[in-house]
Amino acid sequence: MSNDDQHLQIANGQGLYELLIEVRHKDKIADPEGSTINKALAALGFDNVNKVSVGKAIRIKLTAASDDDALAQTEKMCQRLLSNPVLEDYKITILRDNAYA
Amino acid sequence: MPKTVGIVVFPGTNCEFDVAEAVEKVGGKYKFIFHSQTDLTDVDSIVIAGGFAHGDYLRPGAIARFSPIIEAVEQFAQSQKAVVGICNGFQVLTEAGLLPGALQKNAGLTFLCQPTVLNVTSTNTPFTSKLKLNSKVKLYINHFSGNYTCDDQTLNELKKNDQIILTYENNPNGSTENIAGICNENRNIIGLMPHPERAISDFLDSRDGLDFFNSLIQ
């Protein structure tokens, strides 16, 4: 954990977790940004690229009692705010050892 | 006694003055309601005006739907009073679950700012009652995410219940079934991407928007 996390009070039995949420378009939803980038890559000579998808990556730090607790909390956030179920899917990953620091 | 339209204003809303002018032009009164307020006792209907509420961060309407005003709007709508979302307001209403479906990015990745011809497909709502069924109106669109999307089941219900109120003559943004505006099953919550408040004088090259506001203040 980096120095700026040290102000976080970690209560009894709670650990600090960092999670990565990837929000992506459902397959049926158009991704004009992805297809535009795909064309730009082809124009640069990267002509082996079959598909480019553009979504969002959201990193969250939170305190939780366990992996399951951290995932459950984040799942709720995705359902209520971070994704729109009509347009998007999401994937949650727990980051270990400052994987993306 | 003229009817009062409550115009909801979020940080980033930018169409509130146009809506106010349109309401006054048809003889109604208006009141701006900031998103942190919850008191809707002295208004007869609500318009959620267009713009970029909360910067459209995350998704258009995603943050706005958790503003205190939205809970008040939900209760207001339960009493069968009219709630209209224009452009960004439509996006807020879908995010809040008050209207079905969602608005995704325009097909073609272009911001669209242009006149459009629309077919009036239902006049059985408080925002379209003064229009002529199956007539055409000219209104302006001004959006990046106006591509109406829903699953097949929702689409069937919209059709079955006559909930599609406006369709594009020439689909500019890829919307499912050319949908430009819908209402809920109870017909009092209405969302549309085009801006009737910007078509209220000959100078603006269309007065077709006035009929919408005439409907609203009846």
Short mmCIF file of C-alpha atoms in Angstrom, two decimals:
data_model
loop_
_atom_site.label_atom_id
_atom_site.label_comp_id
_atom_site.label_asym_id
_atom_site.label_seq_id
_atom_site.Cartn_x
_atom_site.Cartn_y
_atom_site.Cartn_z
CA MET A 1 0.00 0.00 0.00
CA SER A 2 1.27 3.46 -0.76
CA ASN A 3 1.90 6.15 1.83
CA ASP A 4 -1.29 8.04 1.09
CA ASP A 5 -3.32 5.07 2.31
CA GLN A 6 -1.97 5.35 5.82
CA HIS A 7 -4.61 7.84 6.91
CA LEU A 8 -7.24 5.15 6.40
CA GLN A 9 -8.30 3.72 9.71
CA ILE A 10 -8.54 -0.01 9.45
CA ALA A 11 -10.99 -1.36 11.99
CA ASN A 12 -10.84 -4.72 13.74
CA GLY A 13 -10.66 -7.60 11.31
CA GLN A 14 -10.89 -5.29 8.31
CA GLY A 15 -8.34 -5.12 5.57
CA LEU A 16 -7.68 -2.57 2.87
CA TYR A 17 -8.57 -3.85 -0.58
CA GLU A 18 -7.99 -2.45 -4.01
CA LEU A 19 -10.31 -3.51 -6.80
CA LEU A 20 -10.37 -3.00 -10.53
CA ILE A 21 -13.74 -2.69 -12.19
CA GLU A 22 -13.84 -3.02 -15.97
CA VAL A 23 -17.04 -1.72 -17.50
CA ARG A 24 -17.54 -2.75 -21.09
CA HIS A 25 -20.23 -2.54 -23.76
CA LYS A 26 -22.50 -5.54 -24.11
CA ASP A 27 -21.81 -7.38 -27.38
CA LYS A 28 -24.95 -6.05 -29.07
CA ILE A 29 -24.22 -2.42 -28.18
CA ALA A 30 -22.37 -0.32 -30.73
CA ASP A 31 -18.87 0.77 -29.75
CA PRO A 32 -18.11 3.58 -32.23
CA GLU A 33 -15.05 4.66 -30.24
CA GLY A 34 -13.58 1.16 -30.47
CA SER A 35 -14.24 0.83 -34.18
CA THR A 36 -12.74 4.27 -34.88
CA ILE A 37 -9.58 3.35 -33.00
CA ASN A 38 -9.51 0.03 -34.85
CA LYS A 39 -9.48 1.93 -38.16
CA ALA A 40 -6.77 4.28 -36.90
CA LEU A 41 -4.58 1.30 -35.90
CA ALA A 42 -5.10 -0.24 -39.35
CA ALA A 43 -4.07 3.07 -40.93
CA LEU A 44 -0.82 2.90 -38.93
CA GLY A 45 -0.11 -0.54 -40.31
CA PHE A 46 -1.38 -2.63 -37.39
CA ASP A 47 -3.50 -4.64 -39.77
CA ASN A 48 -3.68 -7.77 -37.64
CA VAL A 49 -6.05 -6.07 -35.21
CA ASN A 50 -9.48 -7.71 -35.45
CA LYS A 51 -11.36 -5.78 -32.84
CA VAL A 52 -10.89 -2.87 -30.43
CA SER A 53 -13.28 -2.38 -27.52
CA VAL A 54 -13.27 0.75 -25.41
CA GLY A 55 -14.74 0.69 -21.93
CA LYS A 56 -13.93 2.12 -18.54
CA ALA A 57 -11.52 1.03 -15.87
CA ILE A 58 -12.42 2.15 -12.34
CA ARG A 59 -10.11 1.50 -9.38
CA ILE A 60 -11.54 1.49 -5.91
CA LYS A 61 -9.88 1.18 -2.53
CA LEU A 62 -12.08 0.09 0.33
CA THR A 63 -12.00 -1.65 3.67
CA ALA A 64 -13.62 -5.05 3.91
CA ALA A 65 -13.63 -8.11 6.15
CA SER A 66 -12.68 -10.56 3.41
CA ASP A 67 -12.35 -11.07 -0.33
CA ASP A 68 -16.00 -12.03 -0.51
CA ASP A 69 -17.02 -8.95 1.43
CA ALA A 70 -14.93 -6.68 -0.83
CA LEU A 71 -16.42 -8.27 -3.95
CA ALA A 72 -19.97 -8.07 -2.60
CA GLN A 73 -19.62 -4.37 -1.77
CA THR A 74 -18.20 -3.61 -5.21
CA GLU A 75 -20.88 -5.67 -6.93
CA LYS A 76 -23.53 -3.46 -5.29
CA MET A 77 -21.72 -0.33 -6.50
CA CYS A 78 -21.69 -1.69 -10.04
CA GLN A 79 -25.39 -2.48 -9.95
CA ARG A 80 -26.46 0.85 -8.46
CA LEU A 81 -24.14 3.33 -10.14
CA LEU A 82 -21.04 2.18 -11.98
CA SER A 83 -22.71 0.36 -14.88
CA ASN A 84 -25.94 0.61 -16.83
CA PRO A 85 -27.44 -2.87 -17.17
CA VAL A 86 -29.07 -2.04 -20.53
CA LEU A 87 -25.77 -1.13 -22.17
CA GLU A 88 -22.90 -2.53 -20.16
CA ASP A 89 -21.37 -5.56 -18.44
CA TYR A 90 -18.73 -5.37 -15.74
CA LYS A 91 -15.95 -7.47 -14.34
CA ILE A 92 -14.44 -7.05 -10.88
CA THR A 93 -10.89 -8.11 -10.01
CA ILE A 94 -9.15 -7.83 -6.66
CA LEU A 95 -5.72 -6.30 -7.18
CA ARG A 96 -2.89 -7.86 -5.16
CA ASP A 97 0.53 -6.45 -4.33
CA ASN A 98 -0.03 -3.09 -5.99
CA ALA A 99 -0.53 -4.85 -9.29
CA TYR A 100 -1.36 -1.61 -11.13
CA ALA A 101 0.49 0.85 -8.88
CA MET B 1 -54.79 30.76 -13.02
CA PRO B 2 -51.81 29.91 -15.25
CA LYS B 3 -50.14 26.56 -14.63
CA THR B 4 -46.64 26.55 -13.16
CA VAL B 5 -43.93 24.36 -14.68
CA GLY B 6 -41.09 23.38 -12.36
CA ILE B 7 -37.81 23.33 -14.31
CA VAL B 8 -35.17 21.11 -12.71
CA VAL B 9 -31.64 22.51 -12.80
CA PHE B 10 -28.53 20.42 -12.09
CA PRO B 11 -24.96 21.72 -12.10
CA GLY B 12 -24.29 21.59 -15.85
CA THR B 13 -27.88 22.04 -17.06
CA ASN B 14 -27.95 24.62 -19.86
CA CYS B 15 -31.43 24.56 -21.44
CA GLU B 16 -33.41 25.87 -18.47
CA PHE B 17 -33.77 29.43 -19.81
CA ASP B 18 -34.97 28.19 -23.20
CA VAL B 19 -37.61 26.03 -21.49
CA ALA B 20 -38.64 28.99 -19.31
CA GLU B 21 -39.05 31.20 -22.39
CA ALA B 22 -41.16 28.57 -24.13
CA VAL B 23 -43.40 28.15 -21.08
CA GLU B 24 -43.92 31.92 -20.79
CA LYS B 25 -44.61 32.21 -24.48
CA VAL B 26 -47.64 29.92 -24.20
CA GLY B 27 -48.90 31.75 -21.11
CA GLY B 28 -47.58 29.47 -18.38
CA LYS B 29 -45.50 30.29 -15.34
CA TYR B 30 -42.25 28.64 -14.39
CA LYS B 31 -40.07 28.07 -11.40
CA PHE B 32 -36.46 26.87 -11.40
CA ILE B 33 -35.81 24.05 -8.95
CA PHE B 34 -32.21 23.30 -8.04
CA HIS B 35 -31.34 19.61 -7.83
CA SER B 36 -30.70 19.72 -4.08
CA GLN B 37 -34.28 20.81 -3.36
CA THR B 38 -37.14 18.42 -2.70
CA ASP B 39 -40.18 20.66 -2.37
CA LEU B 40 -42.47 20.41 -5.41
CA THR B 41 -45.71 21.50 -3.75
CA ASP B 42 -46.37 24.62 -5.84
CA VAL B 43 -45.74 23.30 -9.35
CA ASP B 44 -48.21 21.58 -11.67
CA SER B 45 -45.70 19.76 -13.86
CA ILE B 46 -41.95 19.16 -14.09
CA VAL B 47 -39.49 19.57 -16.93
CA ILE B 48 -35.97 18.19 -16.53
CA ALA B 49 -34.09 20.44 -18.93
CA GLY B 50 -31.18 19.47 -21.15
CA GLY B 51 -27.48 20.02 -20.70
CA PHE B 52 -24.73 18.04 -19.01
CA ALA B 53 -25.91 17.31 -15.48
CA HIS B 54 -22.91 16.77 -13.18
CA GLY B 55 -20.68 16.94 -16.24
CA ASP B 56 -22.24 13.71 -17.57
CA TYR B 57 -19.47 11.96 -15.65
CA LEU B 58 -19.61 8.16 -15.66
CA ARG B 59 -22.63 8.17 -18.04
CA PRO B 60 -25.13 10.88 -18.95
CA GLY B 61 -27.63 11.06 -16.10
CA ALA B 62 -25.86 8.47 -13.93
CA ILE B 63 -24.91 10.85 -11.11
CA ALA B 64 -27.95 13.13 -11.52
CA ARG B 65 -30.37 10.29 -10.83
CA PHE B 66 -29.15 10.19 -7.20
CA SER B 67 -29.73 13.91 -6.60
CA PRO B 68 -32.35 14.64 -3.89
CA ILE B 69 -34.75 16.12 -6.44
CA ILE B 70 -35.18 12.80 -8.26
CA GLU B 71 -36.83 11.10 -5.29
CA ALA B 72 -39.22 14.05 -5.07
CA VAL B 73 -39.89 13.76 -8.81
CA GLU B 74 -40.70 10.05 -8.39
CA GLN B 75 -43.29 10.88 -5.73
CA PHE B 76 -44.62 13.74 -7.84
CA ALA B 77 -45.08 11.35 -10.76
CA GLN B 78 -46.96 8.87 -8.59
CA SER B 79 -49.77 11.42 -8.32
CA GLN B 80 -50.14 11.22 -12.14
CA LYS B 81 -48.71 14.71 -12.68
CA ALA B 82 -46.61 15.28 -15.79
CA VAL B 83 -42.84 14.84 -15.73
CA VAL B 84 -40.96 15.62 -18.96
CA GLY B 85 -37.28 14.95 -19.60
CA ILE B 86 -35.76 16.69 -22.62
CA CYS B 87 -32.43 15.45 -24.00
CA ASN B 88 -30.21 15.11 -20.92
CA GLY B 89 -33.46 15.02 -18.92
CA PHE B 90 -34.51 11.93 -20.92
CA GLN B 91 -31.15 10.33 -20.09
CA VAL B 92 -31.68 11.12 -16.38
CA LEU B 93 -35.16 9.53 -16.44
CA THR B 94 -33.87 6.30 -18.01
CA GLU B 95 -30.98 6.12 -15.54
CA ALA B 96 -33.48 6.62 -12.70
CA GLY B 97 -35.56 3.74 -14.04
CA LEU B 98 -38.57 6.03 -14.52
CA LEU B 99 -38.49 5.28 -18.25
CA PRO B 100 -37.37 1.98 -19.80
CA GLY B 101 -34.28 1.51 -21.99
CA ALA B 102 -31.17 3.65 -22.30
CA LEU B 103 -29.53 6.20 -24.60
CA GLN B 104 -26.24 5.00 -26.05
CA LYS B 105 -23.73 6.92 -28.15
CA ASN B 106 -24.92 7.97 -31.58
CA ALA B 107 -24.15 5.52 -34.33
CA GLY B 108 -21.22 7.02 -36.21
CA LEU B 109 -19.59 8.68 -33.19
CA THR B 110 -20.74 12.16 -34.16
CA PHE B 111 -22.18 14.89 -32.00
CA LEU B 112 -25.41 15.83 -33.79
CA CYS B 113 -26.72 19.39 -33.88
CA GLN B 114 -29.31 19.76 -36.63
CA PRO B 115 -33.01 20.11 -37.46
CA THR B 116 -34.96 16.85 -37.64
CA VAL B 117 -38.41 15.97 -38.91
CA LEU B 118 -40.41 13.90 -36.45
CA ASN B 119 -43.60 11.87 -36.73
CA VAL B 120 -46.08 12.37 -33.93
CA THR B 121 -47.02 8.79 -33.07
CA SER B 122 -49.05 9.34 -29.89
CA THR B 123 -50.97 12.37 -28.65
CA ASN B 124 -52.19 10.58 -25.56
CA THR B 125 -49.73 12.25 -23.16
CA PRO B 126 -49.75 15.58 -21.31
CA PHE B 127 -46.83 16.81 -23.49
CA THR B 128 -48.30 15.90 -26.89
CA SER B 129 -52.07 16.30 -26.41
CA LYS B 130 -52.25 19.48 -28.52
CA LEU B 131 -50.39 17.94 -31.45
CA LYS B 132 -52.02 16.25 -34.36
CA LEU B 133 -51.66 12.48 -34.49
CA ASN B 134 -49.49 11.30 -37.41
CA SER B 135 -48.48 14.87 -38.24
CA LYS B 136 -44.86 15.88 -38.79
CA VAL B 137 -43.03 18.45 -36.68
CA LYS B 138 -39.62 20.06 -37.08
CA LEU B 139 -37.47 20.19 -33.96
CA TYR B 140 -33.74 20.49 -33.31
CA ILE B 141 -31.55 17.77 -31.85
CA ASN B 142 -28.31 18.45 -30.03
CA HIS B 143 -26.74 15.34 -28.52
CA PHE B 144 -23.93 12.80 -28.46
CA SER B 145 -25.80 9.98 -26.72
CA GLY B 146 -29.26 9.94 -28.27
CA ASN B 147 -29.34 6.44 -29.71
CA TYR B 148 -32.34 4.90 -27.95
CA THR B 149 -31.74 1.26 -27.04
CA CYS B 150 -33.82 -1.37 -25.29
CA ASP B 151 -34.28 -5.13 -25.28
CA ASP B 152 -36.91 -6.82 -27.48
CA GLN B 153 -39.32 -7.37 -24.62
CA THR B 154 -39.27 -3.67 -23.70
CA LEU B 155 -39.72 -2.73 -27.34
CA ASN B 156 -42.77 -4.98 -27.65
CA GLU B 157 -44.28 -3.43 -24.56
CA LEU B 158 -43.62 0.10 -25.83
CA LYS B 159 -45.43 -0.74 -29.05
CA LYS B 160 -48.27 -2.65 -27.44
CA ASN B 161 -49.01 0.17 -24.96
CA ASP B 162 -48.66 3.01 -27.48
CA GLN B 163 -45.71 4.38 -25.51
CA ILE B 164 -43.69 5.57 -28.51
CA ILE B 165 -44.70 9.22 -28.92
CA LEU B 166 -42.19 10.58 -31.47
CA THR B 167 -40.13 8.91 -34.20
CA TYR B 168 -37.49 10.32 -36.53
CA GLU B 169 -38.43 10.60 -40.18
CA ASN B 170 -34.75 10.05 -41.10
CA ASN B 171 -33.05 8.30 -38.21
CA PRO B 172 -29.98 10.47 -37.43
CA ASN B 173 -28.46 8.53 -34.52
CA GLY B 174 -29.23 4.82 -34.89
CA SER B 175 -32.13 4.74 -32.42
CA THR B 176 -34.06 1.48 -32.23
CA GLU B 177 -37.17 1.74 -34.46
CA ASN B 178 -36.40 5.46 -35.06
CA ILE B 179 -37.54 6.24 -31.51
CA ALA B 180 -37.11 9.90 -30.52
CA GLY B 181 -39.50 10.03 -27.55
CA ILE B 182 -41.43 7.67 -25.27
CA CYS B 183 -43.70 7.74 -22.24
CA ASN B 184 -44.17 5.37 -19.33
CA GLU B 185 -47.09 2.98 -19.06
CA ASN B 186 -49.09 5.49 -16.98
CA ARG B 187 -48.42 8.05 -19.75
CA ASN B 188 -47.42 10.91 -17.39
CA ILE B 189 -43.62 10.52 -17.58
CA ILE B 190 -42.27 11.56 -20.96
CA GLY B 191 -38.75 11.56 -22.38
CA LEU B 192 -37.55 12.87 -25.74
CA MET B 193 -34.19 13.71 -27.31
CA PRO B 194 -35.30 16.63 -29.56
CA HIS B 195 -35.63 20.12 -28.06
CA PRO B 196 -39.15 21.58 -28.50
CA GLU B 197 -38.03 24.64 -26.47
CA ARG B 198 -35.71 25.59 -29.34
CA ALA B 199 -38.48 25.66 -31.95
CA ILE B 200 -40.75 28.43 -30.68
CA SER B 201 -40.52 31.24 -33.25
CA ASP B 202 -40.23 31.97 -36.96
CA PHE B 203 -36.80 33.39 -36.22
CA LEU B 204 -35.78 29.86 -35.11
CA ASP B 205 -37.33 28.52 -38.32
CA SER B 206 -39.95 26.43 -36.50
CA ARG B 207 -42.78 27.11 -34.08
CA ASP B 208 -43.68 23.44 -33.76
CA GLY B 209 -42.30 23.29 -30.22
CA LEU B 210 -45.02 25.59 -28.90
CA ASP B 211 -47.69 22.87 -29.19
CA PHE B 212 -45.75 20.71 -26.72
CA PHE B 213 -45.71 23.45 -24.09
CA ASN B 214 -49.33 24.36 -24.85
CA SER B 215 -50.17 20.75 -24.06
CA LEU B 216 -48.20 20.88 -20.83
CA ILE B 217 -49.85 23.95 -19.34
CA GLN B 218 -53.44 22.83 -20.06
#
